[in-house]
């Protein structure tokens, strides 16, 4: 779910940047399909639909970001800041791996928090490119996972032509002990059921990744966007037998969407 939220957020970035350059309102809706791991740390993939959207109402910028929504209460100059809600998926008994399916199921949670995005540079490598930094931090309001969820990123956006935009995004994310323990640990009962060795995971940096987006405008209002990303799990998240024995510390995702500006 975190990957889908990032994908949806990037899907909106290209047409919104284009409308900002033109002085438009930056409203946008999109739908698409994405491929991503069945479960955190897994090496089986699934296809799912997703949606994204952005609209300004009463001076507040609202965004639908896959399994979440955000509201920018401050949007002046080069700084955008606000609040967000986001679903963090758990693990069911259909992970695509018959061994991991034997581990206890984990309910998902809803994380609420704040974010900020700042344009820090323009004209770095070309006349029209832009560089952004952003960060988010939040906590689970459903009580499933205690502690802080956080992420940070640096994005470089540059036009390849009047109708084509490329964005490269470098990101890092982290999650709390409860999330690491319930999704990546193997307790004695889980070890007995699955045959995996007992393992205790603790919080820290969860993954570091890079995402590339290519947006192609096909008319004044419509565009097609392709996205590819790769994230490497870190620390205890990578060393768990759920990953080393049954999964993969490299997590890939890709998506294709079509959107309309208005």
Short mmCIF file of C-alpha atoms in Angstrom, two decimals:
data_model
loop_
_atom_site.label_atom_id
_atom_site.label_comp_id
_atom_site.label_asym_id
_atom_site.label_seq_id
_atom_site.Cartn_x
_atom_site.Cartn_y
_atom_site.Cartn_z
CA UNK A 1 0.00 0.00 0.00
CA UNK A 2 2.90 2.37 0.68
CA UNK A 3 4.23 1.75 -2.82
CA UNK A 4 0.83 2.47 -4.34
CA UNK A 5 0.58 5.72 -2.41
CA UNK A 6 4.00 6.79 -3.69
CA UNK A 7 3.08 5.74 -7.21
CA UNK A 8 -0.20 7.69 -7.11
CA UNK A 9 1.54 10.76 -5.74
CA UNK A 10 4.14 10.68 -8.52
CA UNK A 11 1.44 10.02 -11.12
CA UNK A 12 -0.09 13.40 -10.27
CA UNK A 13 3.18 15.32 -10.13
CA UNK A 14 3.84 15.62 -13.86
CA UNK A 15 0.52 17.10 -15.03
CA UNK A 16 0.27 19.30 -11.94
CA UNK A 17 3.74 20.74 -12.63
CA UNK A 18 2.68 21.40 -16.21
CA UNK A 19 -0.43 23.26 -15.09
CA UNK A 20 1.52 25.26 -12.53
CA UNK A 21 3.81 26.45 -15.34
CA UNK A 22 0.74 27.46 -17.35
CA UNK A 23 -0.91 29.18 -14.38
CA UNK A 24 -3.77 26.66 -14.21
CA UNK A 25 -5.49 25.33 -11.09
CA UNK A 26 -3.57 22.03 -10.99
CA UNK A 27 -6.70 19.84 -10.81
CA UNK A 28 -6.22 16.30 -12.04
CA UNK A 29 -7.77 12.82 -11.97
CA UNK A 30 -6.17 9.54 -13.04
CA UNK A 31 -6.70 5.81 -13.03
CA UNK A 32 -4.20 3.06 -13.66
CA UNK A 33 -2.97 -0.44 -12.99
CA UNK A 34 0.10 -1.39 -10.97
CA UNK A 35 2.24 -4.45 -10.28
CA UNK A 36 3.74 -4.83 -6.81
CA UNK A 37 4.72 -7.55 -4.28
CA UNK A 38 1.90 -9.61 -2.78
CA UNK A 39 3.26 -8.92 0.73
CA UNK A 40 6.15 -6.96 2.30
CA UNK A 41 9.42 -8.70 1.45
CA UNK A 42 7.77 -11.18 -0.90
CA UNK A 43 8.87 -12.21 -4.38
CA UNK A 44 5.38 -12.93 -5.75
CA UNK A 45 3.67 -10.06 -7.59
CA UNK A 46 0.10 -9.05 -8.27
CA UNK A 47 -1.73 -6.51 -10.42
CA UNK A 48 -4.14 -4.08 -8.79
CA UNK A 49 -6.07 -1.01 -10.00
CA UNK A 50 -5.48 2.36 -8.35
CA UNK A 51 -6.74 5.91 -8.57
CA UNK A 52 -5.27 9.36 -7.98
CA UNK A 53 -6.70 12.84 -7.95
CA UNK A 54 -6.03 16.45 -7.00
CA UNK A 55 -8.44 19.35 -6.59
CA UNK A 56 -8.46 22.74 -4.89
CA UNK A 57 -11.52 23.56 -2.78
CA UNK A 58 -11.77 26.62 -0.55
CA UNK A 59 -8.06 27.29 -0.81
CA UNK A 60 -7.14 23.75 0.35
CA UNK A 61 -5.49 21.31 -2.06
CA UNK A 62 -6.87 17.79 -1.65
CA UNK A 63 -5.16 14.73 -3.12
CA UNK A 64 -6.27 11.11 -3.42
CA UNK A 65 -3.10 9.01 -3.25
CA UNK A 66 -4.04 5.38 -3.82
CA UNK A 67 -4.97 4.10 -0.35
CA UNK A 68 -4.93 7.54 1.26
CA UNK A 69 -5.83 11.21 1.09
CA UNK A 70 -3.95 14.40 1.89
CA UNK A 71 -4.87 18.06 2.34
CA UNK A 72 -2.44 20.93 1.78
CA UNK A 73 -3.42 23.72 4.15
CA UNK A 74 -0.35 25.78 3.29
CA UNK A 75 0.56 26.18 -0.37
CA UNK A 76 2.54 29.36 -0.91
CA UNK A 77 5.45 29.92 -3.24
CA UNK A 78 7.82 26.99 -3.13
CA UNK A 79 6.40 25.34 0.02
CA UNK A 80 3.45 22.98 0.37
CA UNK A 81 2.47 21.51 3.76
CA UNK A 82 -0.50 19.74 5.27
CA UNK A 83 -1.93 16.56 6.75
CA UNK A 84 -2.58 13.06 5.42
CA UNK A 85 -4.31 9.75 6.15
CA UNK A 86 -2.97 6.53 4.65
CA UNK A 87 -3.76 2.82 4.90
CA UNK A 88 -0.84 0.55 5.76
CA UNK A 89 -1.57 -3.00 4.64
CA UNK A 90 -0.99 -6.00 6.86
CA UNK A 91 -0.57 -9.62 5.80
CA UNK A 92 -3.30 -12.14 5.03
CA UNK A 93 -3.03 -15.84 4.23
CA UNK A 94 -2.80 -15.26 0.46
CA UNK A 95 0.74 -13.87 0.11
CA UNK A 96 1.65 -15.99 -2.91
CA UNK A 97 4.03 -18.07 -0.74
CA UNK A 98 2.74 -21.30 0.85
CA UNK A 99 5.24 -21.04 3.72
CA UNK A 100 4.64 -17.38 4.60
CA UNK A 101 0.91 -18.13 4.44
CA UNK A 102 1.42 -20.30 7.55
CA UNK A 103 2.53 -17.30 9.63
CA UNK A 104 -0.08 -15.36 11.65
CA UNK A 105 -2.21 -12.88 9.74
CA UNK A 106 -1.62 -9.18 10.50
CA UNK A 107 -4.34 -6.55 10.31
CA UNK A 108 -3.61 -3.29 8.53
CA UNK A 109 -3.78 0.15 10.09
CA UNK A 110 -4.51 3.77 9.23
CA UNK A 111 -1.70 6.26 9.69
CA UNK A 112 -2.34 9.99 10.12
CA UNK A 113 0.32 12.65 10.09
CA UNK A 114 1.82 15.68 8.40
CA UNK A 115 3.92 16.36 5.31
CA UNK A 116 5.92 19.13 3.70
CA UNK A 117 7.24 19.54 0.14
CA UNK A 118 9.72 22.28 -0.80
CA UNK A 119 11.07 23.29 -4.18
CA UNK A 120 14.75 23.83 -3.42
CA UNK A 121 16.27 24.55 -6.85
CA UNK A 122 15.56 25.41 -10.46
CA UNK A 123 17.81 25.36 -13.54
CA UNK A 124 20.28 22.84 -12.14
CA UNK A 125 21.08 20.91 -15.33
CA UNK A 126 18.75 22.68 -17.75
CA UNK A 127 16.77 25.90 -17.91
CA UNK A 128 13.47 24.29 -16.90
CA UNK A 129 14.33 21.54 -14.41
CA UNK A 130 13.27 21.63 -10.74
CA UNK A 131 14.35 19.86 -7.54
CA UNK A 132 12.03 19.07 -4.63
CA UNK A 133 12.54 17.63 -1.16
CA UNK A 134 9.67 16.22 0.87
CA UNK A 135 9.06 14.48 4.16
CA UNK A 136 6.20 12.77 6.01
CA UNK A 137 5.75 11.51 9.55
CA UNK A 138 2.68 9.95 11.11
CA UNK A 139 1.26 7.52 13.66
CA UNK A 140 -1.31 4.73 13.48
CA UNK A 141 -4.69 6.03 14.70
CA UNK A 142 -6.27 2.55 14.76
CA UNK A 143 -3.93 1.22 17.45
CA UNK A 144 -2.56 -1.63 15.33
CA UNK A 145 1.01 -0.31 15.25
CA UNK A 146 2.54 1.98 17.86
CA UNK A 147 5.32 4.40 16.99
CA UNK A 148 6.15 6.62 14.03
CA UNK A 149 6.02 5.96 10.31
CA UNK A 150 8.19 8.33 8.29
CA UNK A 151 9.58 8.91 4.81
CA UNK A 152 11.71 11.42 2.95
CA UNK A 153 12.51 11.96 -0.71
CA UNK A 154 14.38 14.07 -3.23
CA UNK A 155 12.81 14.45 -6.69
CA UNK A 156 14.33 15.83 -9.88
CA UNK A 157 11.89 16.87 -12.63
CA UNK A 158 12.95 17.90 -16.11
CA UNK A 159 11.09 18.27 -19.43
CA UNK A 160 12.43 16.18 -22.31
CA UNK A 161 10.24 18.09 -24.75
CA UNK A 162 7.19 20.36 -24.66
CA UNK A 163 4.96 17.31 -24.08
CA UNK A 164 7.23 14.89 -22.18
CA UNK A 165 8.38 15.10 -18.56
CA UNK A 166 10.85 12.88 -16.70
CA UNK A 167 10.95 12.64 -12.90
CA UNK A 168 13.56 10.73 -10.87
CA UNK A 169 12.78 10.24 -7.19
CA UNK A 170 15.12 8.96 -4.44
CA UNK A 171 13.36 7.96 -1.23
CA UNK A 172 13.93 6.46 2.21
CA UNK A 173 11.29 5.23 4.65
CA UNK A 174 11.07 3.81 8.14
CA UNK A 175 8.50 2.15 10.38
CA UNK A 176 8.12 1.48 14.13
CA UNK A 177 8.94 -1.59 16.23
CA UNK A 178 5.36 -2.86 16.21
CA UNK A 179 5.23 -2.90 12.41
CA UNK A 180 8.68 -4.47 12.06
CA UNK A 181 7.86 -7.09 14.69
CA UNK A 182 4.45 -8.12 13.36
CA UNK A 183 5.34 -8.12 9.64
CA UNK A 184 8.96 -9.27 9.67
CA UNK A 185 9.51 -11.27 12.90
CA UNK A 186 9.00 -15.03 13.25
CA UNK A 187 7.95 -16.09 16.76
CA UNK A 188 8.12 -19.61 18.20
CA UNK A 189 4.58 -20.48 17.08
CA UNK A 190 5.21 -19.12 13.60
CA UNK A 191 8.48 -21.04 13.40
CA UNK A 192 6.76 -24.28 14.40
CA UNK A 193 4.02 -23.75 11.82
CA UNK A 194 6.22 -22.64 8.91
CA UNK A 195 9.62 -24.19 9.55
CA UNK A 196 11.29 -20.77 9.35
CA UNK A 197 13.83 -19.96 12.08
CA UNK A 198 12.81 -17.72 14.98
CA UNK A 199 13.69 -14.09 14.29
CA UNK A 200 13.08 -10.78 16.06
CA UNK A 201 12.90 -7.67 13.86
CA UNK A 202 13.27 -4.15 15.23
CA UNK A 203 12.53 -0.73 13.79
CA UNK A 204 14.81 1.45 11.70
CA UNK A 205 15.22 2.37 8.07
CA UNK A 206 12.88 0.02 6.22
CA UNK A 207 13.92 0.64 2.62
CA UNK A 208 15.78 2.92 0.23
CA UNK A 209 14.54 3.21 -3.31
CA UNK A 210 14.47 5.01 -6.62
CA UNK A 211 11.51 5.66 -8.89
CA UNK A 212 11.37 6.91 -12.47
CA UNK A 213 8.30 8.51 -14.02
CA UNK A 214 7.77 9.39 -17.68
CA UNK A 215 4.70 11.47 -18.50
CA UNK A 216 3.60 11.92 -22.10
CA UNK A 217 0.94 14.51 -22.88
CA UNK A 218 -1.28 13.21 -25.70
CA UNK A 219 -3.63 16.19 -25.94
CA UNK A 220 -4.27 19.50 -24.19
CA UNK A 221 -6.05 17.74 -21.31
CA UNK A 222 -4.96 14.07 -21.42
CA UNK A 223 -1.68 12.36 -20.58
CA UNK A 224 -0.27 8.85 -20.17
CA UNK A 225 2.22 8.12 -17.42
CA UNK A 226 4.52 5.14 -16.88
CA UNK A 227 6.32 4.49 -13.59
CA UNK A 228 9.00 2.01 -12.52
CA UNK A 229 10.55 1.75 -9.06
CA UNK A 230 12.93 -0.45 -7.08
CA UNK A 231 13.37 -0.47 -3.31
CA UNK A 232 15.94 -2.39 -1.29
CA UNK A 233 14.94 -3.48 2.21
CA UNK A 234 17.39 -2.52 4.95
CA UNK A 235 18.59 -3.86 8.31
CA UNK A 236 16.25 -6.23 10.15
CA UNK A 237 13.67 -5.88 7.37
CA UNK A 238 16.13 -7.47 4.91
CA UNK A 239 17.66 -10.03 7.30
CA UNK A 240 14.43 -11.75 8.35
CA UNK A 241 14.02 -15.34 7.05
CA UNK A 242 10.72 -14.17 5.53
CA UNK A 243 12.97 -12.34 3.07
CA UNK A 244 16.25 -14.29 3.04
CA UNK A 245 14.63 -17.74 2.81
CA UNK A 246 11.30 -17.11 1.08
CA UNK A 247 11.36 -13.59 -0.39
CA UNK A 248 13.61 -10.94 -1.89
CA UNK A 249 15.19 -7.83 -0.39
CA UNK A 250 14.71 -6.08 -3.74
CA UNK A 251 11.12 -4.94 -4.09
CA UNK A 252 9.95 -3.71 -7.51
CA UNK A 253 6.80 -1.96 -8.61
CA UNK A 254 5.55 -0.55 -11.88
CA UNK A 255 2.44 1.22 -13.05
CA UNK A 256 0.72 2.70 -16.05
CA UNK A 257 -1.97 5.35 -15.78
CA UNK A 258 -4.01 7.76 -17.84
CA UNK A 259 -5.04 11.12 -16.48
CA UNK A 260 -7.03 14.21 -17.32
CA UNK A 261 -6.33 17.78 -16.25
CA UNK A 262 -9.15 20.24 -15.65
#
